[in-house]
Short mmCIF file of C-alpha atoms in Angstrom, two decimals:
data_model
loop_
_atom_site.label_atom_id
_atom_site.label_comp_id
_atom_site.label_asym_id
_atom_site.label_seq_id
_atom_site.Cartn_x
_atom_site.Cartn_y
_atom_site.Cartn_z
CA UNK V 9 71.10 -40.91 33.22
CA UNK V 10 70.36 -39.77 29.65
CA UNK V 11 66.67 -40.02 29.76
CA UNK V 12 64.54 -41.05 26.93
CA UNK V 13 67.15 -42.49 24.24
CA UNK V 14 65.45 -40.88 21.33
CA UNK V 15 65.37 -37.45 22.48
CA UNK V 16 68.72 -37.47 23.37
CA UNK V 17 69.94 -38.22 19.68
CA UNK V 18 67.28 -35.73 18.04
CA UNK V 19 68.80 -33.24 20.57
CA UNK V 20 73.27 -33.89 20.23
CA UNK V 21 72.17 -34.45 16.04
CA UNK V 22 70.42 -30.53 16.19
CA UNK V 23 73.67 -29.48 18.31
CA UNK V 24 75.91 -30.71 16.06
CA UNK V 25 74.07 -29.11 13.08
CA UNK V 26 73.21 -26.36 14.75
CA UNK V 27 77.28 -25.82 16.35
CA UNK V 28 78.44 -26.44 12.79
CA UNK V 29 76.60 -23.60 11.49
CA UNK V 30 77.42 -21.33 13.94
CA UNK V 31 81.35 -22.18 13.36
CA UNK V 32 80.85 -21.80 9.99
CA UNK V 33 79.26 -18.46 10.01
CA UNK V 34 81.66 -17.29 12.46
CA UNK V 35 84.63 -18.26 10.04
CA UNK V 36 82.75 -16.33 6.72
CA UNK V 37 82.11 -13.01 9.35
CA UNK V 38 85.91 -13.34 9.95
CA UNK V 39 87.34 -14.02 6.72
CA UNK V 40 85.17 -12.06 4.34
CA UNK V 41 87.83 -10.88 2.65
CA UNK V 42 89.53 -13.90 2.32
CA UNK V 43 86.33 -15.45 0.37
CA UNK V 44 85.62 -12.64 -2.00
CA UNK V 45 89.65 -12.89 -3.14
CA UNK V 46 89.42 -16.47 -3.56
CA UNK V 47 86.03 -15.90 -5.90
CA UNK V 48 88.27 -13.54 -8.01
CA UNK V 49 91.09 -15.82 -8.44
CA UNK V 50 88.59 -18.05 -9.76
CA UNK V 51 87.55 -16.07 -11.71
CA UNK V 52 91.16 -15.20 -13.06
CA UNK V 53 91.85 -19.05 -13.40
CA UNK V 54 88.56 -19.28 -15.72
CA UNK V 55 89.79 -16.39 -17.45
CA UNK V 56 93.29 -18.01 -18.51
CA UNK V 57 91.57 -20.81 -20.62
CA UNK V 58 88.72 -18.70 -21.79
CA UNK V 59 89.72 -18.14 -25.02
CA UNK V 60 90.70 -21.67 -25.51
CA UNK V 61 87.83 -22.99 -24.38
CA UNK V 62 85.63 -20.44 -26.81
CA UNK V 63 87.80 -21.88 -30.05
CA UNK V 64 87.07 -25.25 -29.21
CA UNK V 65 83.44 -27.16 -28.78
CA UNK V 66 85.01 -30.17 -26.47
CA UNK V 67 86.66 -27.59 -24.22
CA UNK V 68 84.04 -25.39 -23.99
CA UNK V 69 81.45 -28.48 -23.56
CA UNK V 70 83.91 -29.67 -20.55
CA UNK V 71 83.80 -26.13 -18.96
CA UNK V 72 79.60 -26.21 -19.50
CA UNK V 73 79.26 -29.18 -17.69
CA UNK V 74 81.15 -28.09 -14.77
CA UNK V 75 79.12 -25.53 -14.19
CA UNK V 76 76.09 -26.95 -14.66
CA UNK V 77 77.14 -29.79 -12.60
CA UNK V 78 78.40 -27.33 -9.58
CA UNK V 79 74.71 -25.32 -10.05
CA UNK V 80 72.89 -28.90 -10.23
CA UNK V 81 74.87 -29.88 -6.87
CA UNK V 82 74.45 -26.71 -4.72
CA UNK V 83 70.67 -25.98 -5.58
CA UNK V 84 69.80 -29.21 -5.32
CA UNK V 85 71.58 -29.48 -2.18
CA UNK V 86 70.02 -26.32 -0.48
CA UNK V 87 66.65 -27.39 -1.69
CA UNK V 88 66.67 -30.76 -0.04
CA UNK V 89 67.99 -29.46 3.27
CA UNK V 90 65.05 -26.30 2.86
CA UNK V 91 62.61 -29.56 2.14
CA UNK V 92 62.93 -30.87 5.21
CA UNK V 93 61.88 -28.21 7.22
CA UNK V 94 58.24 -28.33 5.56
CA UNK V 95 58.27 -31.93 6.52
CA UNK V 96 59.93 -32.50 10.16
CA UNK V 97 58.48 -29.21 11.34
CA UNK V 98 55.07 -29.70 11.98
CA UNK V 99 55.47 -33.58 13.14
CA UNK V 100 55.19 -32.26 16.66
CA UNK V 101 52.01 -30.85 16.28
CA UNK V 102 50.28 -33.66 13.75
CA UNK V 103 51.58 -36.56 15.85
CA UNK V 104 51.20 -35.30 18.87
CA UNK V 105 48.16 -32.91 19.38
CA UNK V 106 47.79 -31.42 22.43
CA UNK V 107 50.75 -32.64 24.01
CA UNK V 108 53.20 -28.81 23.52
CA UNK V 109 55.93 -31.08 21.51
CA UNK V 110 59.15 -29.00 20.22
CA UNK V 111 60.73 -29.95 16.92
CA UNK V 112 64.34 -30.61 18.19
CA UNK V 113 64.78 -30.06 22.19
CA UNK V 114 62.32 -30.33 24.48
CA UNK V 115 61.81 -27.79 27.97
CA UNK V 116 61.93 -30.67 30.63
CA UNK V 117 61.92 -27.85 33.37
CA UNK V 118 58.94 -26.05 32.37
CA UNK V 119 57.06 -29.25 29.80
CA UNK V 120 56.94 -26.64 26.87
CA UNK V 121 54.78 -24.65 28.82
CA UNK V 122 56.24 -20.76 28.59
CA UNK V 123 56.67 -19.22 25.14
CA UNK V 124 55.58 -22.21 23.69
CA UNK V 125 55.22 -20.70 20.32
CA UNK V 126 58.41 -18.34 20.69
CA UNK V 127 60.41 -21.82 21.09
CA UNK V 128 58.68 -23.48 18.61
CA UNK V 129 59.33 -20.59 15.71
CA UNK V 130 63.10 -20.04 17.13
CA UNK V 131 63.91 -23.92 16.99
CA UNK V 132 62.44 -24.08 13.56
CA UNK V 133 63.85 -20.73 12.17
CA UNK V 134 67.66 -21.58 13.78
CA UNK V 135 67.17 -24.99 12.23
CA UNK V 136 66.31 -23.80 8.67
CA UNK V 137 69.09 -20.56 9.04
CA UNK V 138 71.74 -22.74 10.23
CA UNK V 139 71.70 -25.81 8.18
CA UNK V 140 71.16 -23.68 5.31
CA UNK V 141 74.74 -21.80 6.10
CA UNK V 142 76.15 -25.02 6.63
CA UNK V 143 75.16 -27.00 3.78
CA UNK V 144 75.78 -23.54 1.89
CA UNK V 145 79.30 -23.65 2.58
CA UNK V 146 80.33 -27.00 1.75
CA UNK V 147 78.58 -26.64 -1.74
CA UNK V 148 80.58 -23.68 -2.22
CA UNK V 149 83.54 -25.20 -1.91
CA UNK V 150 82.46 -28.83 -3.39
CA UNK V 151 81.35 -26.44 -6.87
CA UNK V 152 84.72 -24.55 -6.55
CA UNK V 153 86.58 -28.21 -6.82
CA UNK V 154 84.26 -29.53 -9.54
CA UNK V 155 85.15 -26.51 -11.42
CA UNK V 156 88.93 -26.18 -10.65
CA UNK V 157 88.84 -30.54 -11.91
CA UNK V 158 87.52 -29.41 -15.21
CA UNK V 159 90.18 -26.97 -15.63
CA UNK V 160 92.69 -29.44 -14.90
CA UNK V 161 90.59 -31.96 -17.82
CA UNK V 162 90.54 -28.91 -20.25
CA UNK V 163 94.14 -28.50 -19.83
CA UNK V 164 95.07 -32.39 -20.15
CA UNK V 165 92.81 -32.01 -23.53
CA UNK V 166 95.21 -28.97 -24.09
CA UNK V 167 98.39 -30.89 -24.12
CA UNK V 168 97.01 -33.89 -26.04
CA UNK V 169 95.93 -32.01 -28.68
CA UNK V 170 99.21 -30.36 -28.94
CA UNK V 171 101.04 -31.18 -32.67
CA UNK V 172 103.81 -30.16 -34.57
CA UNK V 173 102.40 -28.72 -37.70
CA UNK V 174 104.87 -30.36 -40.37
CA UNK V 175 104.56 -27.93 -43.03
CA UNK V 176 108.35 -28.43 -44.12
CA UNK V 177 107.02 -31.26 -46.21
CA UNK V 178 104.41 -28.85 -47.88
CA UNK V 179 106.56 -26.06 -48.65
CA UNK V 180 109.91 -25.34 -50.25
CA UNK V 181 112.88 -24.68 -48.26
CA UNK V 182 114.37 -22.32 -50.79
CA UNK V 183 112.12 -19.40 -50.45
CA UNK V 184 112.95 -17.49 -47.25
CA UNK V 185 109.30 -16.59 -46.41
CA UNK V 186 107.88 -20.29 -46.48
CA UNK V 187 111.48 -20.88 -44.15
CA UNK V 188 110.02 -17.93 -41.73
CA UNK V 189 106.09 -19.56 -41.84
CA UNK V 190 107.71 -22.78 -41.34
CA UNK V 191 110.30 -22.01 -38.12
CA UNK V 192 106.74 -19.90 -36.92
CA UNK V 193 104.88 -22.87 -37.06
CA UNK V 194 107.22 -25.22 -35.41
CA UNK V 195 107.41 -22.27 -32.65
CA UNK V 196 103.75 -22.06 -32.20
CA UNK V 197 103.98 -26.09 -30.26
CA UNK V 198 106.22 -24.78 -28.10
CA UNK V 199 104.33 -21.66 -27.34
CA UNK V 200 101.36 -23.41 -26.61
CA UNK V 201 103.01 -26.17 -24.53
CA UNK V 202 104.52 -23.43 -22.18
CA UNK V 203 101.40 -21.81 -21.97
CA UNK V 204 99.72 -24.93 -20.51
CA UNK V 205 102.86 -25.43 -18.33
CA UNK V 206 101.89 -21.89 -16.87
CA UNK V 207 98.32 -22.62 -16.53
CA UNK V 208 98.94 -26.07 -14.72
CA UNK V 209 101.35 -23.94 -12.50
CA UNK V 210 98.37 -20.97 -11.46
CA UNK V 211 95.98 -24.02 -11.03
CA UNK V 212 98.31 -25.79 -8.51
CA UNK V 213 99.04 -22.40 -6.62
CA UNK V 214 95.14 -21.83 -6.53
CA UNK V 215 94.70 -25.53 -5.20
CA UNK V 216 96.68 -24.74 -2.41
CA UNK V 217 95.33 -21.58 -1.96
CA UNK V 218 91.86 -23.26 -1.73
CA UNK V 219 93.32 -25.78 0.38
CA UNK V 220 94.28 -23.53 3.21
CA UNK V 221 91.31 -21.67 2.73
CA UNK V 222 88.70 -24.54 3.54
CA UNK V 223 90.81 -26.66 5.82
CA UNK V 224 89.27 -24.99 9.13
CA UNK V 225 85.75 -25.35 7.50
CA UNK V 226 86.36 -28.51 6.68
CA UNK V 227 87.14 -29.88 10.58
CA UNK V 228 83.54 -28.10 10.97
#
């Protein structure tokens, strides 16, 4: 019923990639908009820590590696996939000369014999395009996480490192400006814990955001 075995799976595997890619450039086309704003509340999240993270070489070190970590993944990613091609491409021709082998499905109604080239270069191009788009978008949203989990790690740092400056025992309660520096700098805790309180709350709401925006690319 299902002919040669072998076949078969080279041809539902290249479906499913191929399917997957289509539904995933289907769902970018539609939701362009929808992408671009979730890049600029990224962008705003980064931007709430920024200044933090500049005052501080561990923070800043954290928010480094997540980027370079998210670049590492999805270039490394995309080249791999793009390697392929050079390599499972041609195996038609070099292992079997002579015999009009596709890369992917083969033309049992015809043997490969009209447009055998056209076929070829479609099957090969559509492979690369498609896999590419594929692979593209779950790096995209893979580096997105990476990056949102180190601004969840630079906030944890945040609110460890928070202290209450004691200067009460280094100044003199009788002068009224040391009383003002000193109810300042007990303020200044406070400040900063509510300011990582607000942060933790825009991170959650862009989690979910993110959430809702990859859950039909993720059933892909």
């Amino acid at each position: 019923i299902w002919g040669d075995l072998d076949e078969m799976t080279l041809v539902f595997a290249n479906t499913f990639t191929i399917a997957s890619g289509l539904v995933k450039l289907a769902f970018c086309t539609r939701d362009r908009g929808l992408y671009s704003a979730l890049a600029r509340r990224l962008d705003a999240l980064l931007s709430v820590q920024r200044a933090v993270c500049s005052e501080d070489p561990e923070l800043a070190s954290i928010l480094r590696g997540s980027r370079k970590q998210a670049a590492s993944l999805t270039v490394g990613m995309l080249l791999m996939m793009f390697s392929q091609g050079f390599v499972w491409f041609p195996i038609p021709v070099v292992a079997h000369p002579g015999e009009r082998r596709l890369p992917f499905a083969q033309h049992n109604w015809d043997n490969n014999t009209n447009y055998y080239g056209l076929s070829y270069a479609v099957q090969c191009v559509a492979g690369v395009y498609l896999s590419q788009i594929s692979f593209g978008m779950d790096c995209l949203f893979a580096a997105i996480m990476i990056i949102v989990a180190a601004e969840l790690k630079i906030l944890s740092c945040r609110i460890v490192k928070l202290e209450a400056d004691d200067i009460s025992k280094q100044v003199g309660e009788s002068d009224d400006r040391l009383g003002d520096t000193t109810l300042r700098a007990r303020q200044k805790p406070y400040s900063n814990l509510c300011q990582c309180i607000e942060t933790h709350q825009n991170i959650l709401r862009f989690v979910v955001r993110l959430q809702n925006t990859m859950s039909p690319i993720a059933m892909t």
